[in-house]
Tab-separated table of C-alpha atoms in Angstrom:
chain	number	residue	atom	x	y	z
G	1033	UNK	CA	75.279	-4.799	-11.141
G	1034	UNK	CA	72.340	-5.919	-9.154
G	1035	UNK	CA	70.529	-2.588	-9.983
G	1036	UNK	CA	70.773	-3.033	-13.711
G	1037	UNK	CA	68.159	-5.651	-14.195
G	1038	UNK	CA	65.330	-3.783	-12.368
G	1039	UNK	CA	65.998	-0.687	-14.274
G	1040	UNK	CA	65.893	-2.421	-17.555
G	1041	UNK	CA	62.824	-4.144	-16.390
G	1042	UNK	CA	61.206	-0.889	-15.573
G	1043	UNK	CA	62.172	0.581	-18.791
G	1044	UNK	CA	60.777	-2.317	-20.727
G	1045	UNK	CA	57.598	-2.090	-18.865
G	1046	UNK	CA	57.171	1.465	-19.524
G	1047	UNK	CA	57.987	1.020	-23.117
G	1048	UNK	CA	55.223	-1.726	-23.393
G	1049	UNK	CA	52.602	0.516	-21.678
G	1050	UNK	CA	53.392	3.465	-24.118
G	1051	UNK	CA	53.167	1.148	-27.106
G	1052	UNK	CA	49.563	-0.269	-25.734
G	1053	UNK	CA	48.384	3.408	-25.218
G	1054	UNK	CA	49.249	4.364	-28.937
G	1055	UNK	CA	47.681	1.071	-30.152
G	1056	UNK	CA	44.498	1.524	-28.061
G	1057	UNK	CA	44.420	5.239	-29.021
G	1058	UNK	CA	44.462	5.518	-32.992
G	1059	UNK	CA	42.276	8.666	-32.447
G	1060	UNK	CA	45.282	10.976	-30.947
G	1061	UNK	CA	43.102	12.049	-27.874
G	1062	UNK	CA	44.883	13.004	-24.561
G	1063	UNK	CA	43.847	13.350	-20.972
G	1064	UNK	CA	41.326	15.974	-20.384
G	1065	UNK	CA	40.557	16.341	-24.109
G	1066	UNK	CA	36.677	16.983	-24.883
G	1067	UNK	CA	35.233	14.979	-27.799
G	1068	UNK	CA	32.259	16.418	-29.729
G	1069	UNK	CA	29.998	14.279	-31.775
G	1070	UNK	CA	26.930	15.139	-34.094
G	1071	UNK	CA	24.855	11.968	-32.967
G	1072	UNK	CA	22.135	10.854	-34.968
G	1073	UNK	CA	19.275	10.857	-32.293
G	1074	UNK	CA	16.396	12.048	-34.363
G	1075	UNK	CA	14.298	15.074	-33.594
G	1076	UNK	CA	16.016	15.772	-30.208
G	1077	UNK	CA	19.355	16.164	-32.016
G	1078	UNK	CA	17.740	18.204	-34.803
G	1079	UNK	CA	16.446	20.635	-31.916
G	1080	UNK	CA	19.679	20.903	-30.222
G	1081	UNK	CA	21.719	21.549	-33.292
G	1082	UNK	CA	19.262	24.288	-34.607
G	1083	UNK	CA	19.450	26.536	-31.612
G	1084	UNK	CA	23.315	26.600	-31.071
G	1085	UNK	CA	25.997	26.571	-33.932
G	1086	UNK	CA	29.053	24.530	-33.263
G	1087	UNK	CA	32.639	24.937	-34.033
G	1088	UNK	CA	33.106	26.224	-37.725
G	1089	UNK	CA	29.533	25.997	-38.366
G	1090	UNK	CA	29.270	22.441	-37.504
G	1091	UNK	CA	26.531	20.669	-35.366
G	1092	UNK	CA	27.429	18.828	-32.169
G	1093	UNK	CA	24.696	17.269	-29.829
G	1094	UNK	CA	26.981	15.276	-27.640
G	1095	UNK	CA	30.389	15.782	-25.761
G	1096	UNK	CA	32.365	13.914	-23.220
G	1097	UNK	CA	35.671	13.859	-21.665
G	1098	UNK	CA	38.982	11.737	-21.902
G	1099	UNK	CA	40.333	10.276	-19.010
G	1100	UNK	CA	43.023	7.744	-17.686
G	1101	UNK	CA	42.441	4.763	-15.751
G	1102	UNK	CA	44.826	1.713	-15.123
G	1103	UNK	CA	47.203	3.127	-17.818
G	1104	UNK	CA	44.363	3.141	-20.563
G	1105	UNK	CA	42.411	6.051	-21.923
G	1106	UNK	CA	38.631	5.920	-21.950
G	1107	UNK	CA	35.789	8.334	-21.943
G	1108	UNK	CA	33.482	9.306	-19.197
G	1109	UNK	CA	30.123	10.535	-20.417
G	1110	UNK	CA	26.658	11.443	-19.382
G	1111	UNK	CA	24.043	9.539	-21.348
G	1112	UNK	CA	20.507	8.403	-20.699
G	1113	UNK	CA	21.713	5.564	-18.594
G	1114	UNK	CA	23.730	8.102	-16.403
G	1115	UNK	CA	27.400	9.063	-16.100
G	1116	UNK	CA	29.422	6.042	-17.213
G	1117	UNK	CA	32.845	4.805	-18.562
G	1118	UNK	CA	32.933	3.949	-22.195
G	1119	UNK	CA	35.875	2.745	-24.140
G	1120	UNK	CA	37.416	4.820	-26.822
G	1121	UNK	CA	36.687	2.097	-29.555
G	1122	UNK	CA	32.799	2.408	-28.545
G	1123	UNK	CA	32.875	6.012	-28.305
G	1124	UNK	CA	34.312	6.602	-31.575
G	1125	UNK	CA	32.356	3.809	-33.203
G	1126	UNK	CA	29.002	5.711	-32.737
G	1127	UNK	CA	27.027	6.653	-35.784
G	1128	UNK	CA	27.346	10.467	-36.553
G	1129	UNK	CA	25.839	12.897	-38.724
G	1130	UNK	CA	27.504	15.447	-40.934
G	1131	UNK	CA	29.095	17.310	-38.049
G	1132	UNK	CA	31.038	14.051	-37.200
G	1133	UNK	CA	33.403	13.903	-34.338
G	1134	UNK	CA	36.065	16.579	-33.436
G	1135	UNK	CA	38.532	16.815	-30.328
G	1136	UNK	CA	38.652	19.901	-28.028
G	1137	UNK	CA	41.963	20.350	-26.440
G	1138	UNK	CA	42.673	23.046	-23.848
G	1139	UNK	CA	45.149	25.568	-25.198
G	1140	UNK	CA	48.603	25.431	-23.885
G	1141	UNK	CA	47.912	28.299	-21.510
G	1142	UNK	CA	45.229	26.418	-19.889
G	1143	UNK	CA	46.628	22.952	-20.293
G	1144	UNK	CA	47.219	22.343	-16.689
G	1145	UNK	CA	43.473	22.223	-16.107
G	1146	UNK	CA	43.046	19.054	-18.407
G	1147	UNK	CA	44.517	16.315	-16.122
G	1148	UNK	CA	42.731	17.930	-13.066
G	1149	UNK	CA	39.374	18.024	-14.737
G	1150	UNK	CA	39.806	14.306	-15.906
G	1151	UNK	CA	40.314	13.315	-12.324
G	1152	UNK	CA	37.306	15.229	-11.075
G	1153	UNK	CA	35.114	13.309	-13.788
G	1154	UNK	CA	35.500	10.097	-11.854
G	1155	UNK	CA	33.540	11.778	-9.075
G	1156	UNK	CA	30.525	11.871	-11.223
G	1157	UNK	CA	30.451	7.979	-12.146
G	1158	UNK	CA	26.995	6.535	-11.402
G	1159	UNK	CA	25.347	9.720	-11.133
G	1160	UNK	CA	21.853	10.033	-12.809
G	1161	UNK	CA	21.346	11.669	-16.204
G	1162	UNK	CA	19.859	15.198	-15.756
G	1163	UNK	CA	16.716	14.704	-17.900
G	1164	UNK	CA	15.319	18.037	-16.930
G	1165	UNK	CA	18.543	20.000	-17.631
G	1166	UNK	CA	18.773	21.641	-14.189
G	1167	UNK	CA	22.088	22.790	-13.445
G	1168	UNK	CA	21.418	23.141	-9.631
G	1169	UNK	CA	20.476	19.589	-9.181
G	1170	UNK	CA	22.752	16.569	-8.591
G	1171	UNK	CA	22.130	15.047	-12.149
G	1172	UNK	CA	24.227	15.685	-15.260
G	1173	UNK	CA	23.589	15.896	-18.983
G	1174	UNK	CA	26.726	15.698	-21.327
G	1175	UNK	CA	27.940	19.343	-21.458
G	1176	UNK	CA	27.106	19.894	-17.719
G	1177	UNK	CA	29.287	17.091	-16.887
G	1178	UNK	CA	32.241	18.858	-18.781
G	1179	UNK	CA	31.369	22.231	-17.341
G	1180	UNK	CA	31.384	20.917	-13.604
G	1181	UNK	CA	34.696	19.010	-13.972
G	1182	UNK	CA	36.560	21.876	-15.320
G	1183	UNK	CA	34.981	24.288	-13.015
G	1184	UNK	CA	36.295	22.044	-10.221
G	1185	UNK	CA	39.750	21.953	-11.809
G	1186	UNK	CA	39.751	25.775	-11.956
G	1187	UNK	CA	39.212	26.254	-8.117
G	1188	UNK	CA	35.480	26.348	-8.690
G	1189	UNK	CA	35.694	29.222	-11.224
G	1190	UNK	CA	33.764	28.962	-14.360
G	1191	UNK	CA	35.678	27.814	-17.479
G	1192	UNK	CA	32.966	27.004	-19.919
G	1193	UNK	CA	30.082	29.665	-19.868
G	1194	UNK	CA	26.549	29.362	-18.962
G	1195	UNK	CA	23.805	31.019	-21.153
G	1196	UNK	CA	20.070	31.058	-21.024
G	1197	UNK	CA	18.549	28.081	-22.709
G	1198	UNK	CA	16.092	27.912	-25.323
G	1199	UNK	CA	13.834	25.194	-26.589
G	1200	UNK	CA	12.145	27.251	-29.342
G	1201	UNK	CA	12.636	26.851	-32.838
G	1202	UNK	CA	14.369	30.047	-34.135
G	1203	UNK	CA	12.407	30.087	-37.268
G	1204	UNK	CA	9.037	30.225	-35.553
G	1205	UNK	CA	9.837	31.225	-31.964
G	1206	UNK	CA	7.532	28.329	-30.971
G	1207	UNK	CA	8.688	25.314	-28.816
G	1208	UNK	CA	9.924	22.441	-30.822
G	1209	UNK	CA	7.007	19.733	-30.572
G	1210	UNK	CA	9.639	17.203	-29.381
G	1211	UNK	CA	10.364	19.315	-26.400
G	1212	UNK	CA	6.734	20.027	-25.409
G	1213	UNK	CA	6.058	16.178	-25.551
G	1214	UNK	CA	9.306	15.397	-23.643
G	1215	UNK	CA	8.512	17.639	-20.744
G	1216	UNK	CA	4.845	16.737	-20.702
G	1217	UNK	CA	5.625	13.110	-20.283
G	1218	UNK	CA	8.192	14.150	-17.284
G	1219	UNK	CA	5.366	16.258	-15.908
G	1220	UNK	CA	7.918	19.064	-15.586
G	1221	UNK	CA	7.928	22.575	-16.998
G	1222	UNK	CA	10.012	23.579	-20.038
G	1223	UNK	CA	13.126	25.202	-18.450
G	1224	UNK	CA	13.203	27.949	-21.106
G	1225	UNK	CA	15.589	30.810	-20.055
G	1226	UNK	CA	17.261	28.704	-17.472
G	1227	UNK	CA	21.222	28.686	-17.326
G	1228	UNK	CA	22.669	25.827	-19.029
G	1229	UNK	CA	25.143	24.833	-22.057
G	1230	UNK	CA	25.042	22.425	-24.916
G	1231	UNK	CA	28.006	20.911	-26.926
G	1232	UNK	CA	28.083	23.265	-29.879
G	1233	UNK	CA	28.508	26.259	-27.483
G	1234	UNK	CA	31.266	24.531	-25.726
G	1235	UNK	CA	33.072	23.590	-28.935
G	1236	UNK	CA	33.357	27.394	-29.588
G	1237	UNK	CA	35.084	28.144	-26.396
G	1238	UNK	CA	37.853	30.386	-26.582
G	1239	UNK	CA	39.869	27.904	-24.237
G	1240	UNK	CA	39.963	25.266	-26.847
G	1241	UNK	CA	42.050	24.356	-29.927
G	1242	UNK	CA	40.050	22.130	-32.085
G	1243	UNK	CA	41.432	18.948	-33.638
G	1244	UNK	CA	39.719	17.459	-36.767
G	1245	UNK	CA	39.834	13.791	-37.259
G	1246	UNK	CA	40.788	12.355	-40.701
């Protein structure tokens, strides 16, 4: 009988942890999910959305990965302040445009990559934001972070594909003024045609099932 009490204690603790996870996670996300958002960031987001259509024709200017730490789910994302942790409540509380927020979940045949990618995401915490969008440096923008974590999870083989990036308005074939000013302030060339990826493109990946939020 001396083993019964510890067993029930462990069972009770496990039940409490699961209840806490469900309470803290009304969004239904799972470890390794990629969350896409149509953030309202002015002309920058307009330019990003215009060059790449997202899933089901919707626009997305940001994405991040769901991870687990100390029995709680949270977000790791690359933003202007660098790669950082963000609570689910804060992340899902961000103001979004018409594209809203959706969840990208690895299809069942690739699901084993999800928890691996989530673990690799912790390796990037504290890294600087990649303000020049250079896939080769040790800085990271939002979709680059997702790309690298899943690549690492897949034995260094690409999951999400890189494409030549453009900073030109497809209607005029001229650079968006916002990008001209942006790179001028950085004293850096516009990386037109360089390899990269953005949230809209990732959201259309063949590896993902998309879950819409109510």
